[in-house]
Amino acid sequence: MSWIKRWKEYTALQKAKTIGKLAAFMGGGMAVCLLGVLLLAKLMGPPPLLVPQTTVIHARDGEEIGEINNSGEKRFWVPLDKMSPALIQATIAIEDKNFYHHHGFDLKRIAAALLADIRAGAKVQGASTISQQFARNLFLTHDKTWFRKAMEAFYTIRLEMNYSKNDILEGYLNTIYYGHGTYGIQSASAYYFGKDSSHLNVSEASMLAGIPKGPAYYSPLYHEERAKERQSIILRAMEKNQFLSKKEAAAAAAAPLTIVSEKEEQKPKIAPYFQAEVMKTLKNKLKIDPKLVELGGLHIYTTLDVSMQKAAEKEIEERIDQNSSIQTALVSMDPRNGDVKALVGGRSFAESPFDRAVQAKRAPGSTFKPFLYYTALKNGYTPSTAIKSEPTSFAMGDGQKDYEPKNYNNLYAYDFITLSEALALSDNIYAVKTNLYLGPKKLVKAARQFGIKSPLSSVPSLALGTKGVSVMEMTNAYNLFANGGKRVEPVFIKKITDSKGNVIYEHQYEKKQVLDKRAAFVMTDLMKGMFDEKLNDYTKVTGSSIDQYLTRPAAGKSGSTPTDSWMVGFTPQLTTGVWIGYDQGKEINRINDGSYSKKIWVHYMEDALKNEPATAFKKPKGVVSVMVNPKNGKLATENCPVKRRTYYIEGTEPTEYCHEHAGDRPLDDSGLDQKRKGWFQKVFPWWH
């Protein structure tokens, strides 16, 4: 062999060795790089599966009443085991049939897609696995660059190394876009079919599984024929992968579908003023991060009773003249714990989101008097304490003009009336005299004891409710009468859970005894007098227009000023305050507008409590009852034309008998009691 030939052979051999070394070097380098990538992925740990999710507000029974979704996207996370098996099978069959058998990348599928693209001379077939798609949806944009592809691969590796296949599939199905602003299967299922994702049948599941390929192109709302064609492809894939039999696939393809399109229904918002207060509580009281509220997929469980809220809105809508511009507010609470059960802050949230139940401060009128009379009971008064009711001018001194309060319609007894009568008739002269006797500072102190926080002044007219307070304040203050003197705070939110169901906040109820139980109960009995027409004979008690509608023991007080009409009252289970007036503070029509508050209150209370038993207020120790003549507050005799059982703090009950009627003989109170304390009294202990 010539030297030239040998040289060529030698050169070729050297080239082969060089190429081999280079290939080995490059292969080793790639292996090192891959090992480095895997090591880095492991060191970095699991990527956080954080996606924006819609926060949901629930009523007390769990019913959804609202959503917090500032991004305009509906996102809800649901566990994989709560999804329809048909949906999972349909998705795997069409998107990634080897999902449970690869490690994030389907090499055979990549090769097949590459070959198809070469043959077509364009990109015609995708090869992304579910893991790759989830990585892209979770962390990346959809721009087509090599860097994005590399990052997608890296995130896919991190997902596969740190999460189970079920975790990845769950994340994918909760983040994929299904069109019309819906992200994730739970949102899509509710939007398209009005049902939970766990209830999707095969036909519905196969329809939804086809949408992500082109949410606009395959939308069954816009392109029904295309969507059905895509559904058929998916059903064949399910059959091929042995998820369905041929018969089952055919039945699913033929099954009729009813598209609900929830978003287009525009469901009315429940209790918008209440929900606004929930948002304020989250921000101002609980200090929850606004971003967590907006995007964290929280579940906020509130105290709202939907049936009571609807009853409140119904009464307001039906009772108030639709052509009137008068406004209203209503707050209804459970006096036992402070739960706000219903709240109306105005006649239309859309027209005015200003919350008149919480934000507005209006003069409460005579609804303020119970705080005064509670103080009076603590300072020597009894239900029988008598003061003369007549036009009175109070000299203020220091060059101030005399104060001359008046009774409604200038009606006076021109005689002595008892505290029982004064409260039932809402006598202003009695109230002002009592306030001056006690000293106005004591009334301010008492109001604070009841939880009134609005600015108050130590003036004689405060007894008539001349300083502005909110409906929420008044309602919560009356809770103390209903619950025996325990202060509770208004509660809107009972519990908050994160998107995984972990409790991140739970309200801790607290009660503090701040009133004398005995005086609180005596005041409650006195406040029942506004519905007792036996109490007076020269004018009607203030509740005479509505007492016929009450079917259960209730107590309360109405109040009015030239610009405001109030009614606040309670049963052992529910306290409700109602206000009526104009935003501009103009005078109301006493005859027409002035009756709204009481009528709304009584009909709402009856409706709200229709499924609750009628219960009596529980008498505490240290309180006794006797039969009295309500006209003079003395012990009743047999000939007294009117007799009323009245409660007193033990030791303050009257001992003198009434002697105004000829032939009067002392009434055997115990004997009268025994007549009533048979089965009837046991069944209806509140009956007098």
XYZ file of C-alpha atoms in Angstrom:
688
model
C 0.000 0.000 0.000
C 1.411 3.356 -0.989
C 2.242 5.933 1.673
C -0.468 8.212 0.266
C -3.121 5.618 0.935
C -1.796 4.958 4.386
C -1.763 8.668 5.094
C -5.412 8.972 4.074
C -6.350 6.048 6.294
C -4.427 7.580 9.159
C -6.086 10.967 8.623
C -9.550 9.420 8.472
C -8.869 7.472 11.653
C -7.720 10.605 13.430
C -10.818 12.475 12.281
C -13.042 9.671 13.535
C -11.283 9.712 16.872
C -11.622 13.494 17.077
C -15.329 13.357 16.237
C -15.805 10.566 18.758
C -14.029 12.565 21.425
C -16.045 15.642 20.528
C -19.274 13.647 20.600
C -18.287 12.086 23.889
C -17.382 15.517 25.247
C -20.639 17.026 24.034
C -22.613 14.054 25.363
C -20.852 14.314 28.675
C -21.461 18.045 28.707
C -25.133 17.554 27.990
C -25.329 14.921 30.697
C -23.640 17.274 33.126
C -25.984 20.080 32.077
C -29.000 17.831 32.450
C -27.759 16.653 35.808
C -27.212 20.286 36.788
C -30.726 21.200 35.695
C -32.182 18.302 37.660
C -30.103 19.191 40.714
C -31.145 22.851 40.479
C -34.794 21.850 40.081
C -34.546 19.678 43.174
C -32.741 22.332 45.206
C -35.309 24.978 44.266
C -38.031 22.673 45.505
C -41.685 22.669 44.496
C -42.877 25.771 42.631
C -45.837 27.424 44.389
C -49.142 26.537 42.768
C -50.553 30.019 43.304
C -53.138 31.263 40.844
C -55.698 34.044 41.165
C -58.921 32.621 42.553
C -62.345 34.130 43.121
C -63.236 34.797 46.754
C -66.758 33.683 47.669
C -69.070 35.179 50.293
C -71.502 32.760 51.954
C -74.625 33.206 54.059
C -74.894 31.578 57.490
C -76.224 28.339 55.944
C -73.416 28.131 53.385
C -75.381 29.502 50.438
C -73.252 31.583 48.082
C -74.400 35.213 48.134
C -71.585 37.001 46.340
C -68.140 36.939 44.769
C -65.099 39.184 45.046
C -63.511 39.133 41.628
C -61.804 42.371 40.616
C -59.917 40.818 37.701
C -63.090 39.990 35.813
C -62.054 36.335 35.763
C -63.988 33.600 37.557
C -61.610 31.128 39.205
C -62.482 28.429 41.731
C -60.273 25.592 42.974
C -61.819 22.171 43.460
C -60.008 18.944 44.518
C -59.504 16.261 41.891
C -61.681 13.780 43.778
C -64.559 16.278 43.610
C -64.456 16.421 39.796
C -66.476 14.242 37.481
C -64.466 11.122 36.496
C -65.803 11.567 32.955
C -64.228 15.027 32.759
C -60.847 13.692 33.921
C -60.989 10.833 31.410
C -62.053 13.122 28.553
C -59.225 15.529 29.271
C -56.554 12.828 29.449
C -57.855 11.126 26.303
C -57.647 14.266 24.165
C -54.774 16.183 25.756
C -52.266 13.600 27.004
C -53.165 9.913 26.861
C -49.756 8.888 28.290
C -49.950 11.389 31.157
C -49.517 8.802 33.903
C -46.633 7.062 32.081
C -44.165 9.875 31.176
C -42.076 12.209 33.293
C -43.339 15.478 31.878
C -42.306 15.033 28.230
C -43.811 12.540 25.779
C -40.838 11.812 23.461
C -42.837 9.652 21.041
C -45.465 12.394 20.741
C -42.765 15.030 20.202
C -41.203 12.957 17.423
C -44.582 12.334 15.776
C -45.463 16.016 15.942
C -42.078 17.009 14.495
C -42.507 14.565 11.600
C -46.025 15.894 10.911
C -44.742 19.456 10.891
C -41.910 18.579 8.464
C -44.320 16.868 6.090
C -46.738 19.788 6.158
C -44.049 22.437 5.987
C -45.677 24.221 8.924
C -46.556 23.682 12.575
C -49.715 21.581 12.444
C -49.554 19.384 15.532
C -48.880 20.163 19.196
C -46.886 17.908 21.480
C -47.211 19.620 24.860
C -48.139 17.338 27.727
C -50.557 18.289 30.489
C -47.531 18.972 32.716
C -46.064 21.358 30.122
C -49.375 23.135 29.620
C -49.822 23.518 33.379
C -46.304 24.974 33.700
C -47.065 27.441 30.908
C -50.424 28.477 32.378
C -49.039 28.811 35.868
C -45.771 30.666 35.391
C -45.303 31.888 31.841
C -46.691 33.961 29.023
C -47.687 32.328 25.745
C -45.145 34.101 23.539
C -43.297 31.799 21.094
C -39.618 32.235 21.945
C -36.794 29.753 22.655
C -36.319 31.262 26.111
C -39.967 30.690 26.996
C -39.710 27.112 25.717
C -36.635 26.524 27.850
C -38.313 27.964 30.934
C -41.411 25.863 30.239
C -39.257 22.759 30.193
C -37.545 23.788 33.437
C -40.839 24.444 35.236
C -42.191 21.147 33.899
C -39.209 19.331 35.433
C -39.759 21.112 38.756
C -43.442 20.148 38.743
C -42.756 16.498 37.914
C -39.965 16.193 40.502
C -41.945 17.698 43.369
C -45.621 16.948 42.792
C -47.631 13.798 42.189
C -49.388 13.213 38.893
C -52.741 13.800 40.574
C -51.514 17.115 41.981
C -50.442 18.239 38.513
C -53.675 17.106 36.897
C -55.703 18.837 39.615
C -53.756 22.057 39.088
C -54.155 21.870 35.324
C -57.919 21.355 35.454
C -58.251 24.241 37.918
C -56.276 26.725 35.820
C -57.015 25.969 32.171
C -59.063 28.601 30.325
C -62.521 27.519 29.175
C -63.630 30.776 27.573
C -66.020 33.557 28.573
C -63.849 34.630 31.513
C -63.988 31.214 33.194
C -60.796 29.595 34.483
C -60.839 26.067 35.831
C -63.436 23.343 35.548
C -65.536 24.455 38.527
C -66.107 27.889 37.054
C -66.702 26.472 33.571
C -69.144 23.854 34.810
C -71.193 26.492 36.622
C -71.067 28.875 33.678
C -72.008 26.482 30.874
C -74.232 23.991 32.687
C -75.172 25.609 36.002
C -73.858 22.715 38.078
C -70.966 21.589 40.225
C -68.076 19.942 38.336
C -68.679 16.708 40.236
C -72.083 16.360 38.556
C -70.978 16.582 34.909
C -72.147 13.675 32.781
C -70.152 12.179 29.889
C -71.805 14.355 27.257
C -71.172 17.569 29.199
C -67.647 16.550 30.188
C -66.635 15.741 26.602
C -68.020 19.085 25.438
C -66.053 21.035 28.058
C -62.842 19.075 27.448
C -62.827 20.284 23.866
C -62.994 23.999 24.612
C -59.408 24.712 25.849
C -57.922 23.940 22.398
C -59.616 27.137 21.153
C -61.927 28.768 23.727
C -63.454 31.191 21.243
C -63.352 28.850 18.243
C -64.970 25.915 20.067
C -67.384 27.846 22.306
C -70.764 26.038 22.267
C -72.396 29.434 22.792
C -70.949 30.946 19.620
C -70.081 27.938 17.443
C -72.285 25.015 18.400
C -71.482 22.950 15.273
C -67.722 23.215 15.786
C -68.125 22.364 19.458
C -70.124 19.236 18.584
C -67.478 18.145 16.051
C -64.795 18.588 18.698
C -66.924 16.655 21.174
C -67.177 13.747 18.719
C -63.382 13.631 18.374
C -63.024 13.486 22.161
C -65.629 10.752 22.551
C -63.796 8.637 19.947
C -60.550 9.209 21.851
C -62.258 8.115 25.074
C -63.511 4.999 23.315
C -60.050 4.286 21.877
C -58.494 4.609 25.338
C -61.151 2.260 26.748
C -62.791 4.874 28.967
C -66.074 4.279 27.121
C -67.671 1.527 25.155
C -68.788 2.254 21.603
C -72.410 2.282 22.763
C -71.680 4.713 25.598
C -69.788 7.047 23.267
C -72.658 7.066 20.788
C -75.196 7.784 23.545
C -73.115 10.682 24.859
C -72.785 12.151 21.370
C -76.551 12.017 20.873
C -77.496 13.352 24.308
C -79.057 16.839 24.208
C -77.158 19.601 26.031
C -78.672 22.606 27.777
C -76.262 25.524 27.941
C -77.108 27.778 30.873
C -74.606 30.592 30.392
C -74.759 31.712 34.011
C -73.007 35.028 33.421
C -75.635 36.189 30.961
C -78.405 35.519 33.486
C -77.135 38.398 35.681
C -78.342 37.025 38.985
C -79.457 39.767 41.385
C -76.984 40.503 44.137
C -78.174 39.408 47.572
C -77.885 41.922 50.413
C -75.494 44.388 48.704
C -75.333 46.727 51.719
C -74.540 43.768 53.974
C -71.796 42.604 51.634
C -70.322 46.111 51.596
C -70.104 45.947 55.397
C -68.406 42.554 55.109
C -65.751 44.147 52.892
C -65.228 46.955 55.415
C -64.873 44.395 58.205
C -62.235 42.491 56.223
C -60.239 45.662 55.638
C -60.690 47.733 58.788
C -61.270 45.233 61.573
C -59.665 41.963 60.506
C -56.862 43.645 58.522
C -56.935 40.943 55.830
C -54.530 41.705 52.950
C -56.652 43.202 50.115
C -54.761 41.142 47.536
C -55.589 37.954 49.412
C -59.248 38.973 49.465
C -59.276 39.837 45.764
C -57.269 36.910 44.410
C -56.859 34.345 47.185
C -59.945 32.199 46.643
C -61.131 32.726 50.207
C -64.475 31.500 51.498
C -66.063 34.047 53.807
C -68.870 32.651 55.949
C -71.129 35.418 57.215
C -74.011 35.752 59.662
C -76.587 36.680 57.015
C -79.893 34.808 57.104
C -81.061 34.852 53.487
C -84.730 34.260 54.335
C -84.703 37.146 56.828
C -82.904 39.397 54.346
C -85.492 38.641 51.687
C -88.292 39.274 54.187
C -86.777 42.673 55.043
C -86.393 43.694 51.405
C -89.901 42.486 50.609
C -91.518 44.496 53.410
C -89.673 47.659 52.445
C -90.577 47.285 48.805
C -94.238 46.571 49.507
C -94.857 49.095 52.303
C -93.200 52.207 50.901
C -94.789 54.154 48.064
C -92.713 53.457 44.966
C -93.129 57.059 43.815
C -91.733 58.456 47.055
C -88.087 59.515 47.403
C -88.121 58.674 51.112
C -85.303 56.425 52.296
C -85.070 53.640 54.845
C -82.661 51.472 56.811
C -83.147 48.208 58.684
C -80.843 46.193 60.935
C -81.835 42.824 62.389
C -79.636 41.010 64.906
C -79.576 37.975 67.124
C -79.418 39.515 70.633
C -77.880 36.360 72.061
C -74.588 36.742 70.178
C -74.663 39.900 68.024
C -74.976 38.148 64.645
C -76.318 40.530 62.011
C -79.075 38.495 60.334
C -80.345 41.109 57.852
C -79.328 44.614 56.821
C -80.829 47.129 54.415
C -78.984 50.412 53.950
C -81.335 52.016 51.467
C -83.939 51.340 48.837
C -81.433 50.840 45.981
C -77.741 50.052 46.293
C -77.276 50.694 42.566
C -78.627 54.221 42.910
C -76.938 54.985 46.234
C -74.374 52.734 47.968
C -74.420 55.049 51.004
C -75.304 52.777 53.928
C -77.979 54.501 56.006
C -77.998 51.636 58.495
C -74.376 52.119 59.553
C -73.052 55.393 58.156
C -75.996 57.760 58.654
C -76.486 59.512 61.997
C -80.100 60.504 62.605
C -81.977 61.747 65.671
C -83.585 58.657 67.283
C -86.433 60.507 68.998
C -88.233 58.627 71.740
C -86.408 55.362 71.022
C -83.733 56.913 73.266
C -86.049 57.002 76.300
C -85.496 53.385 77.440
C -81.871 54.262 78.273
C -83.158 57.100 80.454
C -85.744 54.971 82.223
C -83.274 52.158 82.849
C -81.128 54.756 84.600
C -84.187 55.951 86.517
C -84.890 52.408 87.751
C -81.324 52.261 88.999
C -81.826 55.564 90.836
C -85.024 55.071 92.821
C -87.773 54.995 90.194
C -90.227 52.122 89.834
C -92.848 51.402 87.161
C -95.342 53.095 89.528
C -93.394 56.357 89.948
C -95.817 59.151 89.064
C -95.080 62.575 87.525
C -97.580 65.155 86.300
C -98.114 65.343 82.542
C -98.912 68.907 81.495
C -97.404 71.650 79.310
C -94.205 72.706 81.049
C -91.619 75.426 80.496
C -88.151 74.635 81.792
C -85.999 77.601 82.787
C -82.486 76.999 81.410
C -80.716 79.933 83.086
C -77.543 81.654 81.912
C -79.605 83.799 79.572
C -80.804 80.793 77.549
C -84.320 80.624 76.235
C -86.735 78.491 78.250
C -87.077 74.938 76.992
C -90.688 73.996 76.184
C -91.006 70.420 74.928
C -94.391 69.244 73.705
C -96.233 65.949 73.489
C -97.331 64.570 70.150
C -100.527 66.336 69.048
C -100.335 68.319 72.321
C -102.021 65.506 74.220
C -101.471 65.616 78.001
C -103.035 63.810 80.938
C -103.111 67.023 83.020
C -102.671 64.637 85.892
C -100.044 62.318 87.347
C -99.048 59.392 85.162
C -96.826 56.438 86.020
C -93.560 55.453 84.389
C -95.410 52.549 82.763
C -97.860 54.945 81.135
C -95.214 57.505 80.257
C -93.204 54.972 78.265
C -96.210 53.389 76.557
C -97.611 56.810 75.612
C -94.173 58.335 74.934
C -94.875 61.314 77.178
C -92.122 63.893 76.579
C -92.776 65.963 79.713
C -92.238 62.923 81.944
C -88.964 62.157 80.121
C -87.497 65.662 80.361
C -88.451 66.015 84.035
C -86.808 62.666 84.753
C -83.647 63.626 82.858
C -83.364 66.868 84.807
C -84.068 65.115 88.091
C -81.351 62.531 87.495
C -78.944 64.945 85.845
C -78.325 64.804 82.055
C -74.799 63.443 82.529
C -76.249 60.198 83.845
C -78.134 59.662 80.588
C -74.953 60.150 78.554
C -73.174 57.656 80.809
C -76.036 55.167 80.454
C -76.015 55.493 76.653
C -72.310 54.656 76.638
C -73.069 51.650 78.825
C -75.506 50.477 76.150
C -72.789 50.822 73.506
C -73.799 54.139 71.910
C -70.558 55.668 70.584
C -71.852 58.669 68.626
C -71.247 62.162 70.105
C -73.837 63.091 72.760
C -74.498 66.214 74.845
C -75.602 66.470 78.484
C -78.697 68.541 77.726
C -82.351 68.158 78.796
C -83.496 67.416 75.237
C -81.227 64.347 74.995
C -84.041 62.468 76.756
C -86.077 63.014 73.572
C -83.340 61.651 71.286
C -82.138 64.889 69.724
C -78.564 63.755 68.912
C -77.771 61.654 65.855
C -76.998 57.947 66.143
C -76.991 55.075 63.649
C -79.586 52.364 63.224
C -76.864 49.812 63.938
C -76.037 51.496 67.255
C -79.674 51.629 68.364
C -80.394 48.042 67.371
C -77.322 46.724 69.147
C -78.154 48.824 72.228
C -81.620 47.242 72.420
C -79.934 43.825 72.326
C -79.025 44.450 75.961
C -82.684 44.549 76.941
C -83.412 41.389 74.965
C -80.522 39.335 76.359
C -80.638 40.358 80.011
C -77.982 43.058 80.009
C -75.070 41.458 78.141
C -73.144 43.596 75.706
C -72.445 41.957 72.360
C -70.778 43.446 69.321
C -72.254 43.345 65.786
C -70.882 40.312 63.952
C -70.804 40.054 60.151
C -68.202 37.327 59.614
C -68.190 34.010 61.460
C -65.328 32.244 59.686
C -62.876 32.555 56.792
C -61.139 29.659 55.058
C -58.458 29.698 52.379
C -58.781 28.035 48.986
C -57.790 24.681 50.504
C -60.363 24.832 53.284
C -57.952 25.768 56.062
C -59.498 28.091 58.657
C -57.586 31.387 58.754
C -60.075 33.282 60.934
C -62.908 32.313 63.253
C -64.885 34.788 65.320
C -64.639 34.327 69.063
C -67.886 35.376 70.698
C -67.684 37.420 73.860
C -70.445 38.576 76.193
C -70.021 41.045 79.014
C -72.668 41.635 81.653
C -72.995 45.435 81.804
C -76.570 45.978 82.976
C -78.434 44.992 86.096
C -80.408 41.904 85.031
C -83.361 42.878 87.165
C -83.632 46.435 85.853
C -83.151 45.216 82.271
C -86.035 42.756 82.656
C -88.324 45.359 84.272
C -87.554 47.712 81.360
C -88.354 44.943 78.890
C -91.731 44.458 80.557
C -92.347 48.204 80.450
C -91.464 48.268 76.745
C -94.101 45.618 76.106
C -96.539 48.329 77.192
C -96.424 50.093 73.824
C -98.552 47.192 72.549
C -100.882 47.096 75.605
C -103.967 49.251 75.029
C -105.171 48.652 78.608
C -102.533 51.054 79.891
C -104.370 54.307 79.198
C -107.751 55.808 78.542
C -107.043 59.368 77.354
C -104.917 58.550 74.307
C -103.659 55.486 72.468
C -100.435 53.699 73.255
C -97.818 54.172 70.547
C -98.090 50.614 69.258
C -101.875 50.534 68.958
C -101.730 50.612 65.151
C -99.732 47.375 64.932
C -100.385 45.369 68.095
C -103.062 43.309 66.362
C -100.398 41.822 64.060
C -98.190 40.485 66.860
C -98.526 36.777 67.630
C -95.659 36.502 70.130
C -94.242 38.389 73.130
C -92.408 41.483 71.917
C -91.135 44.718 73.383
C -89.946 47.914 71.814
C -90.174 51.649 71.390
C -91.113 53.898 68.496
C -89.736 57.372 68.032
C -90.177 60.348 65.782
C -88.750 63.767 65.054
C -89.918 66.196 62.351
C -87.474 64.478 59.953
C -87.244 60.888 61.224
C -89.455 57.941 62.055
C -88.083 55.006 64.077
C -89.163 51.666 65.452
C -86.798 49.471 67.457
C -88.076 46.319 69.090
C -87.230 42.775 70.012
C -88.189 39.257 71.008
C -85.832 36.893 72.881
C -84.521 35.676 69.496
C -84.374 38.811 67.351
C -83.814 42.560 67.665
C -84.712 44.842 64.762
C -84.390 48.559 64.177
C -86.104 50.441 61.341
C -85.579 54.062 60.295
C -87.509 56.125 57.753
C -86.591 59.600 56.498
C -85.211 61.704 53.659
C -81.515 61.966 52.820
C -81.881 65.727 52.561
C -83.359 65.909 56.060
C -86.673 67.394 54.985
C -89.731 66.932 57.165
C -91.720 63.746 56.820
C -95.492 63.464 56.604
C -96.481 62.179 60.062
C -99.719 60.581 58.857
C -98.347 58.693 55.859
C -94.550 58.445 56.067
C -94.551 58.207 59.852
C -96.363 54.872 59.853
C -93.868 53.073 57.607
C -91.329 52.229 60.308
C -93.782 50.474 62.640
C -95.535 48.588 59.846
C -92.283 47.416 58.298
C -91.022 46.358 61.718
C -94.039 44.310 62.810
C -94.600 42.539 59.493
C -90.901 41.819 59.101
C -90.645 40.401 62.630
C -93.620 38.138 62.093
C -92.272 36.924 58.748
C -88.693 36.487 59.980
C -89.774 34.463 63.023
C -92.616 32.506 61.463
C -90.752 29.219 61.890
C -89.529 30.027 65.401
C -91.453 29.228 68.584
C -93.003 32.108 70.527
C -90.914 32.381 73.677
C -91.261 34.518 76.791
C -88.608 36.797 78.229
C -86.927 34.974 81.087
C -87.455 36.590 84.486
C -84.271 36.710 86.584
C -84.039 36.262 90.334
C -84.818 39.339 92.351
C -87.842 40.368 90.287
C -91.438 40.042 91.489
C -94.774 40.689 89.833
C -98.020 42.088 91.230
C -101.360 43.096 89.778
C -101.666 46.876 89.642
C -104.054 49.488 88.437
C -101.976 50.928 85.558
C -103.690 54.300 85.983
C -102.042 54.985 89.334
C -99.546 52.165 89.782
C -101.118 50.954 93.037
C -102.059 47.389 93.889
C -105.252 46.508 92.072
C -108.461 45.691 93.902
C -111.376 43.577 92.780
C -113.266 46.615 91.491
C -110.407 48.164 89.520
C -111.696 48.231 85.925
C -108.239 47.579 84.485
C -105.589 45.376 86.014
C -102.128 44.665 84.674
C -99.446 42.342 85.903
C -96.362 44.488 86.358
C -92.825 43.538 87.311
C -90.647 45.242 89.926
C -87.196 44.827 91.351
C -87.875 42.931 94.546
C -88.450 45.321 97.429
C -89.695 48.189 95.218
C -93.139 46.798 94.419
C -96.129 48.906 95.620
C -97.724 48.105 98.970
C -100.651 50.537 98.833
C -103.950 49.396 97.359
C -106.008 51.453 94.925
C -109.018 53.108 96.632
C -110.491 54.991 93.676
C -113.464 52.686 93.161
C -116.472 52.274 95.439
C -116.505 49.125 97.536
C -112.963 48.260 96.628
C -111.587 45.185 98.326
C -107.977 43.996 98.105
C -107.430 41.633 95.210
C -106.279 38.155 96.129
C -103.375 38.308 93.759
C -102.280 34.777 94.483
C -105.823 33.531 93.906
C -106.044 35.313 90.582
C -102.695 33.874 89.689
C -103.848 30.330 90.418
C -106.741 30.688 88.003
C -104.284 31.387 85.249
C -101.525 29.062 86.285
C -103.230 25.952 85.024
C -102.270 24.306 81.754
C -102.894 27.518 79.846
C -100.343 29.518 81.841
C -97.806 26.707 81.539
C -98.174 26.593 77.766
C -98.349 30.391 77.393
C -96.279 31.802 80.282
C -96.140 35.206 78.591
C -99.928 35.682 78.713
C -101.129 38.412 81.092
